[in-house]
C-alpha positions as a printed NumPy array, in Angstrom:
array([[-15.592,  27.46 , -30.032],
       [-15.676,  29.539, -26.791],
       [-14.861,  27.121, -23.874],
       [-15.681,  29.248, -21.063],
       [-14.788,  28.633, -17.568],
       [-13.75 ,  24.779, -16.444],
       [-16.031,  23.316, -19.701],
       [-14.952,  20.465, -21.693],
       [-14.164,  20.614, -25.069],
       [-13.49 ,  18.596, -28.233],
       [-10.169,  18.719, -29.662],
       [ -9.717,  18.541, -33.639],
       [ -8.916,  14.968, -33.586],
       [-12.002,  14.175, -31.521],
       [-10.269,  13.843, -28.402],
       [-11.312,  15.471, -25.408],
       [ -9.836,  18.566, -23.666],
       [-10.306,  19.504, -19.836],
       [ -9.893,  23.128, -19.712],
       [-10.203,  25.608, -17.15 ],
       [-10.12 ,  29.479, -16.792],
       [-11.161,  32.477, -19.004],
       [-10.663,  32.386, -22.682],
       [ -8.203,  35.101, -24.027],
       [ -6.075,  35.705, -27.233],
       [ -3.386,  33.315, -26.2  ],
       [ -5.546,  30.33 , -25.158],
       [ -4.7  ,  28.224, -28.499],
       [ -1.054,  29.048, -28.227],
       [  0.932,  26.004, -27.1  ],
       [  2.89 ,  26.769, -24.1  ],
       [  6.553,  26.831, -24.591],
       [  8.074,  23.514, -23.864],
       [ 10.963,  25.209, -22.1  ],
       [  8.159,  26.626, -19.653],
       [  6.691,  23.144, -19.398],
       [ 10.247,  21.837, -18.666],
       [ 10.825,  24.341, -16.292],
       [  7.75 ,  23.733, -14.208],
       [  8.392,  19.845, -14.038],
       [ 11.786,  20.54 , -12.67 ],
       [ 10.027,  22.742,  -9.822],
       [  7.825,  20.217,  -8.93 ],
       [ 10.572,  17.245,  -8.653],
       [ 12.716,  19.782,  -6.442],
       [  9.962,  20.646,  -4.402],
       [  8.853,  16.769,  -4.17 ],
       [ 12.817,  15.665,  -3.23 ],
       [ 12.63 ,  18.652,  -0.412],
       [  9.565,  17.268,   1.095],
       [ 10.69 ,  13.633,   1.06 ],
       [ 14.16 ,  14.505,   2.044],
       [ 13.651,  13.183,   5.924],
       [ 12.586,  10.059,   4.262],
       [ 16.098,   8.983,   3.126],
       [ 17.331,   9.09 ,   6.983],
       [ 14.529,   6.66 ,   7.975],
       [ 15.336,   3.209,   9.241],
       [ 13.109,  -0.021,   8.995],
       [  9.927,  -0.455,  10.93 ],
       [  8.523,  -3.689,  12.427],
       [  5.407,  -2.955,  10.602],
       [  5.747,  -5.526,   7.402],
       [  9.277,  -4.745,   6.841],
       [ 10.422,  -7.948,   8.905],
       [  7.953, -10.116,   7.113],
       [  8.896,  -8.263,   3.487],
       [ 12.475,  -8.006,   4.072],
       [ 14.2  ,  -8.663,   6.983],
       [ 12.83 , -11.923,   7.916],
       [ 11.673, -13.008,   4.511],
       [ 14.204, -15.927,   3.362],
       [ 12.835, -15.313,  -0.218],
       [ 14.662, -12.032,  -0.142],
       [ 17.837, -13.32 ,   1.679],
       [ 18.561, -15.886,  -1.236],
       [ 20.577, -15.431,  -4.317],
       [ 18.89 , -13.156,  -6.818],
       [ 17.001, -14.993,  -9.291],
       [ 17.671, -18.529,  -7.771],
       [ 13.98 , -19.101,  -6.471],
       [ 11.718, -17.376,  -8.929],
       [  9.227, -20.245,  -8.254],
       [  9.201, -19.955,  -4.646],
       [  8.503, -16.05 ,  -5.015],
       [  5.496, -16.459,  -7.769],
       [  3.855, -18.872,  -5.399],
       [  4.558, -17.662,  -2.023],
       [  1.694, -15.595,  -0.576],
       [  3.052, -12.455,   1.816],
       [  0.553, -11.403,   4.064],
       [ -2.358, -13.227,   2.585],
       [ -1.351, -11.863,  -1.127],
       [  1.166, -12.444,  -3.641],
       [  3.649,  -9.606,  -4.302],
       [  6.308, -11.432,  -6.415],
       [  7.853,  -8.444,  -8.393],
       [  7.898,  -6.603,  -5.176],
       [  9.713,  -8.997,  -3.479],
       [ 12.068,  -9.684,  -6.264],
       [ 13.175,  -5.757,  -5.856],
       [ 13.659,  -6.385,  -2.221],
       [ 15.884,  -9.678,  -3.194],
       [ 18.015,  -7.528,  -5.538],
       [ 18.607,  -4.695,  -3.311],
       [ 19.234,  -7.546,  -0.398],
       [ 22.398,  -8.87 ,  -2.546],
       [ 23.651,  -5.568,  -3.248],
       [ 22.92 ,  -3.537,   0.111],
       [ 22.454,  -5.97 ,   2.466],
       [ 20.018,  -4.463,   5.369],
       [ 21.121,  -0.944,   4.586],
       [ 17.782,   0.912,   4.879],
       [ 19.091,   3.922,   2.823],
       [ 18.89 ,   2.115,  -0.965],
       [ 15.371,   0.735,  -0.07 ],
       [ 13.857,   4.396,   1.035],
       [ 16.177,   6.133,  -1.893],
       [ 14.511,   3.406,  -4.289],
       [ 11.084,   3.923,  -2.863],
       [ 11.493,   7.966,  -3.54 ],
       [ 12.738,   7.263,  -6.829],
       [  9.877,   5.416,  -7.721],
       [  7.436,   8.155,  -6.293],
       [  9.429,  10.75 ,  -8.892],
       [  9.13 ,   8.749, -11.843],
       [  5.552,   8.504, -10.893],
       [  5.127,  11.98 , -10.416],
       [  6.845,  12.285, -14.185],
       [  4.635,   9.769, -15.279],
       [  1.518,  11.778, -14.047],
       [  2.847,  15.045, -15.567],
       [  3.212,  13.209, -19.194],
       [ -0.205,  11.446, -18.957],
       [ -2.004,  14.706, -18.135],
       [ -0.668,  16.451, -21.169],
       [ -1.047,  13.736, -23.291],
       [ -4.626,  13.511, -22.456],
       [ -4.733,  17.333, -23.569],
       [ -5.777,  18.565, -20.361],
       [ -5.093,  22.063, -19.67 ],
       [ -1.394,  22.584, -18.94 ],
       [ -2.285,  24.986, -15.822],
       [ -4.85 ,  22.176, -14.163],
       [ -2.601,  19.476, -15.132],
       [  0.714,  21.5  , -13.197],
       [ -1.668,  21.656, -10.092],
       [ -2.914,  18.453, -10.047],
       [  1.04 ,  16.73 , -10.646],
       [  2.184,  19.385,  -7.638],
       [ -0.571,  17.845,  -5.536],
       [  0.1  ,  14.36 ,  -6.572],
       [  3.581,  14.956,  -5.578],
       [  3.756,  16.6  ,  -1.887],
       [  0.339,  15.946,  -0.475],
       [  1.002,  14.101,   3.202],
       [ -1.715,  11.023,   2.365],
       [  1.276,   9.921,  -0.186],
       [  4.022,   9.631,   2.262],
       [  2.87 ,   6.376,   3.897],
       [  3.425,   4.758,   0.259],
       [  6.832,   6.482,  -0.305],
       [  8.247,   6.59 ,   3.412],
       [  7.393,   2.953,   4.457],
       [  9.742,   0.401,   2.889],
       [  7.18 ,  -2.265,   2.834],
       [  4.786,  -0.443,   0.813],
       [  6.981,  -0.696,  -2.14 ],
       [  4.269,  -2.113,  -3.943],
       [  2.493,   0.673,  -3.855],
       [  4.535,   2.889,  -5.631],
       [  5.827,   0.242,  -8.022],
       [  2.478,  -1.041,  -9.151],
       [  1.419,   2.357,  -9.593],
       [  4.677,   2.807, -11.877],
       [  3.724,  -0.013, -14.161],
       [ -0.023,   1.095, -13.995],
       [  0.811,   4.972, -14.968],
       [  2.97 ,   3.341, -17.892],
       [  0.543,   1.279, -19.514],
       [ -2.182,   4.1  , -19.523],
       [  0.698,   6.55 , -20.603],
       [  1.58 ,   4.203, -23.705],
       [ -2.337,   3.52 , -24.267],
       [ -3.343,   7.288, -24.294],
       [ -0.943,   7.811, -27.04 ],
       [ -2.031,   9.796, -30.17 ],
       [ -5.096,   7.887, -31.561],
       [ -4.118,   9.417, -35.257],
       [ -0.733,   7.822, -35.605],
       [ -0.551,   4.995, -37.988],
       [  0.761,   1.687, -37.149],
       [  1.514,  -1.6  , -38.817],
       [ -0.61 ,  -4.463, -37.813],
       [  3.114,  -5.612, -36.307],
       [  3.438,  -2.603, -34.346],
       [ -0.085,  -2.559, -33.096],
       [  0.284,  -6.106, -31.833],
       [  3.95 ,  -5.01 , -30.092],
       [  2.103,  -2.4  , -28.861],
       [ -0.534,  -4.495, -27.001],
       [  2.004,  -7.058, -25.972],
       [  4.   ,  -4.63 , -24.476],
       [  1.107,  -2.569, -22.397],
       [ -0.159,  -6.344, -21.495],
       [  3.054,  -7.257, -20.05 ],
       [  3.324,  -4.091, -18.24 ],
       [ -0.001,  -5.044, -16.532],
       [  0.948,  -8.372, -15.663],
       [  4.117,  -6.663, -13.891],
       [  1.451,  -3.852, -12.402],
       [ -0.702,  -7.214, -11.01 ],
       [  2.179,  -8.76 ,  -9.162],
       [  3.29 ,  -6.04 ,  -7.994],
       [  0.182,  -5.535,  -6.204],
       [ -3.223,  -7.005,  -7.227],
       [ -4.934,  -3.172,  -6.943],
       [ -4.16 ,  -2.901, -10.485],
       [ -7.09 ,  -5.063, -11.101],
       [ -8.905,  -2.008, -12.092],
       [ -6.507,  -0.913, -15.159],
       [ -8.751,  -2.303, -17.657],
       [-11.907,  -0.533, -16.486],
       [ -9.483,   2.848, -16.751],
       [ -8.33 ,   2.142, -20.461],
       [-12.383,   1.651, -21.264],
       [-12.996,   5.068, -19.646],
       [-10.013,   6.41 , -21.558],
       [-11.709,   5.189, -24.821],
       [-15.001,   6.881, -23.709],
       [-13.155,   9.898, -22.815],
       [-11.393,  10.628, -26.325],
       [-14.305,   9.074, -28.528],
       [-17.473,   9.973, -26.481],
       [-18.931,   6.473, -26.631],
       [-17.597,   3.035, -26.239],
       [-17.232,   0.474, -29.658],
       [-17.764,  -3.267, -29.526],
       [-14.096,  -2.99 , -30.858],
       [-12.905,  -1.48 , -27.434],
       [-14.477,  -4.033, -25.436],
       [-13.345,  -7.09 , -27.261],
       [ -9.936,  -6.175, -27.076],
       [-10.209,  -5.466, -22.951],
       [-11.563,  -9.301, -22.572],
       [ -7.872, -10.558, -22.024],
       [ -7.148,  -7.863, -19.889],
       [-10.609,  -8.19 , -17.931],
       [ -9.803, -12.344, -17.895],
       [ -6.701, -11.79 , -16.21 ],
       [ -7.864,  -9.324, -13.854],
       [-10.578, -11.536, -12.915],
       [ -8.065, -14.4  , -12.224],
       [ -6.228, -12.002,  -9.943],
       [ -9.28 , -11.203,  -8.07 ],
       [-10.304, -14.864,  -7.638],
       [ -6.381, -16.075,  -6.6  ],
       [ -6.161, -12.988,  -4.087],
       [ -9.568, -14.006,  -2.311],
       [ -8.713, -17.712,  -2.237],
       [ -5.189, -16.787,  -0.763],
       [ -6.796, -14.545,   1.996],
       [ -9.418, -16.9  ,   2.914],
       [ -6.817, -19.653,   3.556],
       [ -4.476, -17.212,   5.426],
       [ -7.032, -15.793,   7.288],
       [ -6.131, -12.543,   6.571],
       [ -9.345, -10.409,   7.061],
       [-11.014, -12.319,  10.229],
       [-13.412,  -9.124,  10.755],
       [-15.133,  -9.978,   7.234],
       [-17.65 , -12.361,   8.687],
       [-18.978, -10.286,  11.409],
       [-20.389,  -7.756,   8.824],
       [-23.356,  -8.234,   6.241],
       [-23.273,  -6.853,   2.699],
       [-25.362,  -3.921,   3.681],
       [-22.888,  -3.128,   6.579],
       [-20.042,  -3.568,   4.219],
       [-21.499,  -0.69 ,   1.82 ],
       [-21.736,   1.531,   4.837],
       [-18.576,   0.76 ,   5.84 ],
       [-16.864,   1.5  ,   2.132],
       [-18.915,   4.938,   2.117],
       [-17.438,   5.878,   5.39 ],
       [-13.946,   4.921,   4.261],
       [-14.403,   6.538,   0.872],
       [-15.524,   9.712,   3.181],
       [-12.781,   9.75 ,   4.969],
       [-10.382,   9.186,   2.259],
       [-11.95 ,  12.618,   0.844],
       [-11.718,  14.484,   3.552],
       [ -8.309,  13.623,   4.379],
       [ -7.166,  14.581,   0.465],
       [ -9.134,  17.927,   1.181],
       [ -7.679,  18.721,   4.939],
       [ -4.814,  16.153,   5.613],
       [ -4.601,  16.348,   9.562],
       [ -4.596,  13.976,  12.167],
       [ -3.005,  11.52 ,   9.854],
       [ -2.156,   7.924,  11.14 ],
       [ -0.897,   4.533,   9.746],
       [ -4.173,   2.85 ,  11.319],
       [ -7.759,   4.412,  11.924],
       [ -8.954,   1.661,  14.158],
       [-12.604,   1.232,  14.401],
       [-14.637,  -1.057,  16.798],
       [-17.335,  -2.639,  14.338],
       [-19.712,  -0.228,  15.447],
       [-20.816,   1.852,  12.275],
       [-23.239,   4.28 ,  14.013],
       [-26.466,   5.101,  12.182],
       [-25.766,   9.055,  11.512],
       [-22.3  ,   8.736,  10.152],
       [-23.365,   5.682,   8.062],
       [-26.27 ,   7.75 ,   6.631],
       [-24.433,  10.763,   5.842],
       [-21.447,   8.621,   4.325],
       [-24.14 ,   6.853,   2.119],
       [-25.576,  10.051,   1.071],
       [-21.91 ,  11.041,   0.311],
       [-21.519,   7.927,  -1.813],
       [-24.909,   8.527,  -3.559],
       [-23.899,  12.256,  -4.548],
       [-20.544,  11.447,  -6.077],
       [-22.108,   8.139,  -7.704],
       [-24.576,  10.207,  -9.387],
       [-22.207,  12.867,  -9.995],
       [-19.984,  10.241, -11.719],
       [-23.169,   8.546, -14.12 ],
       [-24.912,  11.972, -14.852],
       [-21.995,  14.242, -14.662],
       [-22.179,  14.856, -18.71 ],
       [-25.599,  16.753, -18.067],
       [-23.903,  19.245, -15.56 ],
       [-22.952,  22.626, -17.039],
       [-19.973,  24.997, -16.571],
       [-16.74 ,  23.415, -14.729],
       [-18.477,  20.601, -12.997],
       [-18.983,  18.461, -16.032],
       [-14.834,  18.27 , -16.372],
       [-14.998,  16.885, -12.948],
       [-16.982,  13.864, -13.896],
       [-13.919,  11.315, -15.075],
       [-11.608,  12.063, -12.324],
       [-14.158,  11.22 , -10.074],
       [-14.869,   8.13 , -11.73 ],
       [-11.071,   7.478, -11.73 ],
       [-10.982,   7.926,  -8.37 ],
       [-14.017,   5.36 ,  -7.548],
       [-12.858,   2.815, -10.055],
       [ -9.182,   2.603,  -8.606],
       [-10.282,   2.75 ,  -5.063],
       [-13.216,   0.311,  -5.215],
       [-10.86 ,  -3.019,  -4.978],
       [ -9.283,  -2.073,  -1.419],
       [-12.795,  -0.693,   0.074],
       [-14.756,  -3.087,   2.433],
       [-17.089,  -4.554,  -0.096],
       [-15.395,  -7.993,  -0.552],
       [-12.909,  -7.983,   2.314],
       [-13.002,  -6.105,   5.817],
       [ -9.664,  -4.707,   7.087],
       [ -9.078,  -3.713,  10.443],
       [ -8.396,  -0.163,   9.728],
       [-11.186,   1.836,   8.392],
       [ -8.679,   3.192,   5.903],
       [ -5.025,   3.032,   4.868],
       [ -3.74 ,   5.827,   3.826],
       [ -1.38 ,   4.067,   1.094],
       [ -4.342,   2.627,  -0.714],
       [ -5.154,   6.258,  -2.002],
       [ -1.534,   6.478,  -3.271],
       [ -2.776,   6.39 ,  -7.086],
       [ -6.462,   6.877,  -6.828],
       [ -5.982,  10.461,  -5.284],
       [ -4.935,  11.386,  -8.824],
       [ -8.936,  11.877,  -9.689],
       [ -9.093,  14.085,  -6.806],
       [ -6.295,  15.978,  -7.273],
       [ -7.525,  16.523, -11.089],
       [-10.768,  18.252,  -9.337],
       [ -8.59 ,  20.275,  -7.164],
       [ -6.407,  20.959,  -9.87 ],
       [ -9.429,  22.804, -11.98 ],
       [-10.488,  24.719,  -8.62 ],
       [ -7.053,  25.928,  -7.943],
       [ -6.45 ,  27.026, -11.415],
       [ -9.687,  28.666, -11.907],
       [ -9.275,  30.429,  -8.628],
       [ -5.977,  31.749,  -9.384],
       [ -7.081,  32.677, -13.101],
       [-10.369,  34.461, -11.752],
       [ -8.372,  36.212,  -8.776],
       [ -6.257,  38.476, -11.768],
       [ -9.928,  40.154, -12.069],
       [-10.139,  41.171,  -8.647],
       [ -8.772,  44.002,  -6.626],
       [ -4.926,  43.893,  -5.516],
       [ -6.009,  43.271,  -1.938],
       [ -8.467,  40.498,  -2.368],
       [ -5.801,  39.188,  -5.528],
       [ -3.315,  39.288,  -3.005],
       [ -5.145,  37.673,  -0.376],
       [ -6.478,  34.779,  -2.1  ],
       [ -3.272,  33.692,  -3.935],
       [ -1.591,  33.958,  -0.405],
       [ -4.366,  31.578,   0.725],
       [ -3.391,  29.242,  -2.204],
       [  0.662,  29.303,  -1.651],
       [  0.019,  29.012,   2.093],
       [ -2.215,  25.751,   1.562],
       [  0.67 ,  24.427,  -0.715],
       [  3.484,  25.2  ,   1.729],
       [  1.252,  23.341,   4.452],
       [  0.893,  20.226,   2.382],
       [  4.785,  20.594,   1.866],
       [  5.593,  20.98 ,   5.462],
       [  3.053,  18.642,   6.551],
       [  4.857,  16.061,   4.187],
       [  8.374,  16.508,   5.32 ],
       [  7.113,  16.051,   9.011],
       [  5.179,  13.144,   8.235],
       [  8.203,  11.417,   6.795],
       [  9.836,  11.653,  10.029],
       [  6.978,   9.74 ,  12.001],
       [  8.201,   6.866,   9.575],
       [ 12.042,   7.506,  11.151],
       [ 11.787,   4.112,  13.3  ],
       [  8.847,   2.014,  15.187],
       [  8.716,   3.729,  18.468],
       [  7.831,   7.051,  16.571],
       [  5.728,   5.191,  14.295],
       [  3.58 ,   3.745,  16.972],
       [  3.999,   6.663,  19.421],
       [  2.307,   8.818,  16.725],
       [ -1.004,   6.582,  16.483],
       [ -1.098,   5.982,  20.438],
       [ -1.473,   9.948,  20.299],
       [ -4.213,   9.814,  17.819],
       [ -6.002,   6.641,  18.982],
       [ -4.656,   6.364,  23.014],
       [ -7.249,   3.285,  23.256],
       [ -6.026,   1.211,  20.467],
       [ -4.104,  -1.929,  21.683],
       [ -2.553,  -2.621,  18.47 ],
       [ -0.448,   0.544,  18.761],
       [  0.674,  -0.489,  22.188],
       [  1.547,  -4.141,  20.832],
       [  3.828,  -2.932,  18.147],
       [  5.353,  -0.022,  19.942],
       [  6.276,  -2.563,  22.874],
       [  7.648,  -4.993,  20.598],
       [  9.568,  -2.009,  19.544],
       [ 11.208,  -0.995,  22.787],
       [ 11.794,  -4.879,  23.048],
       [ 13.885,  -4.614,  20.117],
       [ 15.816,  -1.785,  21.402],
       [ 16.372,  -3.426,  24.818],
       [ 14.122,  -0.979,  26.826],
       [ 12.057,  -3.847,  28.541],
       [ 10.411,  -2.028,  31.229],
       [  8.721,   0.446,  28.661],
       [  7.987,  -2.367,  26.538],
       [  6.154,  -4.318,  29.584],
       [  4.426,  -1.049,  30.119],
       [  3.098,  -0.984,  26.68 ],
       [  2.259,  -4.852,  26.834],
       [  0.569,  -4.434,  29.973],
       [ -1.791,  -1.614,  28.595],
       [ -2.714,  -3.705,  25.474],
       [ -4.011,  -6.352,  27.73 ],
       [ -5.977,  -4.083,  29.384],
       [ -7.221,  -2.651,  26.646],
       [ -8.19 ,  -5.672,  24.957],
       [ -8.451,  -8.726,  27.009],
       [ -9.237, -10.869,  24.481],
       [ -5.991,  -9.942,  21.916],
       [ -4.217, -13.351,  21.621],
       [ -1.465, -11.059,  20.137],
       [ -1.392,  -8.891,  23.149],
       [ -0.752, -12.312,  25.453],
       [  1.797, -13.977,  22.829],
       [  3.915, -10.655,  22.877],
       [  3.968, -10.133,  26.499],
       [  4.538, -13.776,  27.078],
       [  7.669, -13.649,  24.952],
       [  9.108, -10.541,  27.117],
       [  8.236, -12.449,  30.386],
       [ 10.475, -15.452,  28.613],
       [ 13.432, -12.838,  28.087],
       [ 12.891, -11.845,  31.768],
       [ 13.242, -16.031,  32.669],
       [  9.865, -15.562,  34.423],
       [  8.817, -19.12 ,  33.015],
       [  5.661, -19.936,  34.629],
       [  3.954, -16.278,  33.752],
       [  5.134, -16.521,  30.252],
       [  3.578, -20.248,  30.117],
       [  0.203, -18.496,  31.689],
       [  0.392, -15.869,  28.94 ],
       [  0.686, -18.279,  26.057],
       [ -2.088, -20.701,  27.587],
       [ -4.539, -17.454,  27.869],
       [ -3.605, -16.838,  24.304],
       [ -4.457, -20.316,  22.99 ],
       [ -7.716, -20.32 ,  24.887],
       [ -8.652, -17.331,  23.069],
       [-10.377, -17.363,  19.319],
       [ -7.499, -16.663,  16.776],
       [ -8.361, -17.198,  13.575],
       [ -4.801, -16.373,  12.144],
       [ -3.032, -20.245,  12.118],
       [  0.54 , -18.645,  11.925],
       [ -0.11 , -16.63 ,  15.252],
       [ -1.34 , -20.013,  16.494],
       [  1.397, -22.019,  15.458],
       [  4.05 , -18.917,  16.78 ],
       [  2.108, -19.192,  20.043],
       [  2.582, -22.943,  20.305],
       [  5.94 , -22.816,  19.11 ],
       [  7.123, -20.206,  21.886],
       [  5.496, -22.112,  24.529],
       [  7.592, -25.217,  23.423],
       [ 10.44 , -22.787,  23.436],
       [  9.749, -22.139,  27.255],
       [  9.032, -25.605,  28.127],
       [ 12.398, -26.208,  26.255],
       [ 14.108, -23.923,  28.554],
       [ 12.656, -25.738,  31.498],
       [ 14.218, -29.052,  30.385],
       [ 10.666, -30.661,  29.352],
       [ 11.715, -31.746,  26.134],
       [  8.715, -34.202,  25.717],
       [  6.136, -31.482,  26.383],
       [  8.09 , -29.013,  24.08 ],
       [  8.234, -31.597,  21.075],
       [  4.632, -31.977,  21.64 ],
       [  3.784, -28.036,  21.083],
       [  6.451, -27.828,  18.071],
       [  4.813, -30.418,  15.891],
       [  1.097, -29.08 ,  17.05 ],
       [  2.832, -25.908,  15.624],
       [  3.736, -27.434,  12.462],
       [  0.51 , -28.946,  11.868],
       [ -1.098, -25.27 ,  11.858],
       [  1.985, -23.678,   9.919],
       [  4.223, -26.213,   8.445],
       [  6.603, -23.803,   6.987],
       [  7.742, -22.313,  10.243],
       [ 11.384, -22.255,  10.297],
       [ 11.909, -21.621,  13.693],
       [  9.356, -24.388,  14.668],
       [ 11.112, -26.828,  12.279],
       [ 14.542, -25.698,  13.648],
       [ 13.775, -25.989,  17.314],
       [ 12.14 , -29.364,  17.061],
       [ 15.09 , -30.904,  15.147],
       [ 17.115, -29.523,  17.958],
       [ 14.938, -31.224,  20.836],
       [ 14.802, -34.445,  19.087],
       [ 18.533, -34.006,  18.935],
       [ 18.617, -33.774,  22.683],
       [ 16.703, -36.836,  22.681],
       [ 19.21 , -38.343,  20.571],
       [ 16.255, -39.421,  17.572],
       [ 18.872, -38.51 ,  14.97 ],
       [ 16.91 , -39.68 ,  12.096],
       [ 13.984, -37.398,  13.028],
       [ 15.747, -34.624,  13.737],
       [ 17.665, -34.804,  10.307],
       [ 14.236, -34.284,   8.833],
       [ 13.108, -31.32 ,  10.632],
       [ 16.835, -29.642,  10.258],
       [ 16.587, -30.437,   6.387],
       [ 12.973, -28.577,   6.07 ],
       [ 14.424, -25.64 ,   7.776],
       [ 17.68 , -25.501,   5.704],
       [ 15.279, -25.638,   2.434],
       [ 12.875, -22.971,   4.081],
       [ 15.896, -20.591,   4.577],
       [ 18.88 , -21.672,   2.646],
       [ 21.135, -19.046,   4.056],
       [ 20.332, -19.726,   7.575],
       [ 23.587, -20.917,   8.744],
       [ 22.263, -22.636,  11.99 ],
       [ 20.068, -24.851,  10.238],
       [ 23.327, -25.507,   7.838],
       [ 25.356, -26.493,  10.505],
       [ 22.696, -28.464,  12.56 ],
       [ 22.23 , -30.642,   9.475],
       [ 26.183, -31.129,   9.133],
       [ 25.985, -32.231,  12.519],
       [ 22.997, -34.755,  12.515],
       [ 24.587, -36.267,   9.555],
       [ 27.642, -36.698,  11.07 ],
       [ 26.066, -38.844,  14.109],
       [ 24.253, -40.869,  11.765]])
């Protein structure tokens, strides 16, 4: 059968094979394994070179504190608190396997950032290897697979997932996810005993659960396995659906659990401001922007803020683009030529990205680059087909055209590599990260708040105050901006102004109980510094009503009660603080001191 340029062919065992390029005498000759190994080593080498700056990065103040630096779960002895890790959400979601990986690293290396970044890069390299092996196992044309793997490896949109320590969850869940797909895509003609088949299914199911517990975004995996069934068989059988029932059941449970915890923690306060049709339009805009950034990765940012104004023109164009993609995915098998081969990659992209679009919950950023880490593989496969086909067709062109065309392709790959190298440096520290956002979105208050906090951590208080004042001016309704500025004023000893900012913050609508709890706690702290312990105790108690597990509020309430010689009550809160943070020496010494008083 003459496949022709970019068509999809059936192999002898019934499996599908994506092929691109001109049919010639050697098209049926298997490419030597040594050549494949050389290509793989070259891709891995280029990946290491592109991500080398990430190994010199530190931690940032964006989720790294809540996941690692200030997380008592991480600072406990390894495996000593598995129950707490499994049942304690972070940022409105469960990531127990990710947290456990941080716990092991902390036990071995403390808070030295290099090992955390090294392991993120190592996971990315393993994922690159799995992508390469998976595409080979799916019998995808080697040249297409090589281009797709290279793009997955060095594209700058992947940097956030690799160079940011707290994004360990993205590279970790992708590792388990890809491993499941690689095992599942094994040769169907291999005969297995019933025991071997059960063992294989159990192994894959365990990996699936590990992926979900690394990040719930893995819920799309059962659908992807069905895609592989259809891709290889040309149809879906009743047996295909029946064997996936436990997988969909577990995925459904994680969807319910994630939404429940997110609602309880008020992690997505903007959701209620959008109707379902508006969420569809917003999701279409996000998907369009993801594709645009994958094609031309410029003006990248860790945040893409939006004001809630969808815009009729942009929404209409985005919905049109979404409609085209869906039509392409549904009716792609009726297309001719190379277009038919792009159907399954596009379906993979949309299915794996769907859980993190704005359909169920609305984020405060239009897109997050880390969300496309795994879904991007679908788009990169389409790009790989185009690059492989273009490279091959250029061989038939005049020398000048051939040289110019291939120079453009090589230039594009160099552009991606250099952009990744430079993007890694943006994640060097918090000031560099948020300065990058300020350059791209100078009116966004969030960037000023985080950069102000970073300046404060570096002891550069004047710069911190400048940024926090800018944040308040840009968003006078931001409780977080007033909270941070109040904390900085307290450092200066300007108690009255600090209390004024805290009162303003408490008067603003804040859907996050933890934030309100922190504001009340800090207000109590200022009152305690002023010697007003009765009012400070009232603020601490109010904070604990909103967030009973606030370690600082428990600890400072214990100290305030100790000042008033209410030893019994003081011991209760000191013990609670110690139970929440067993490694906290202040809490341990406080408990010992109060017990001595009793």
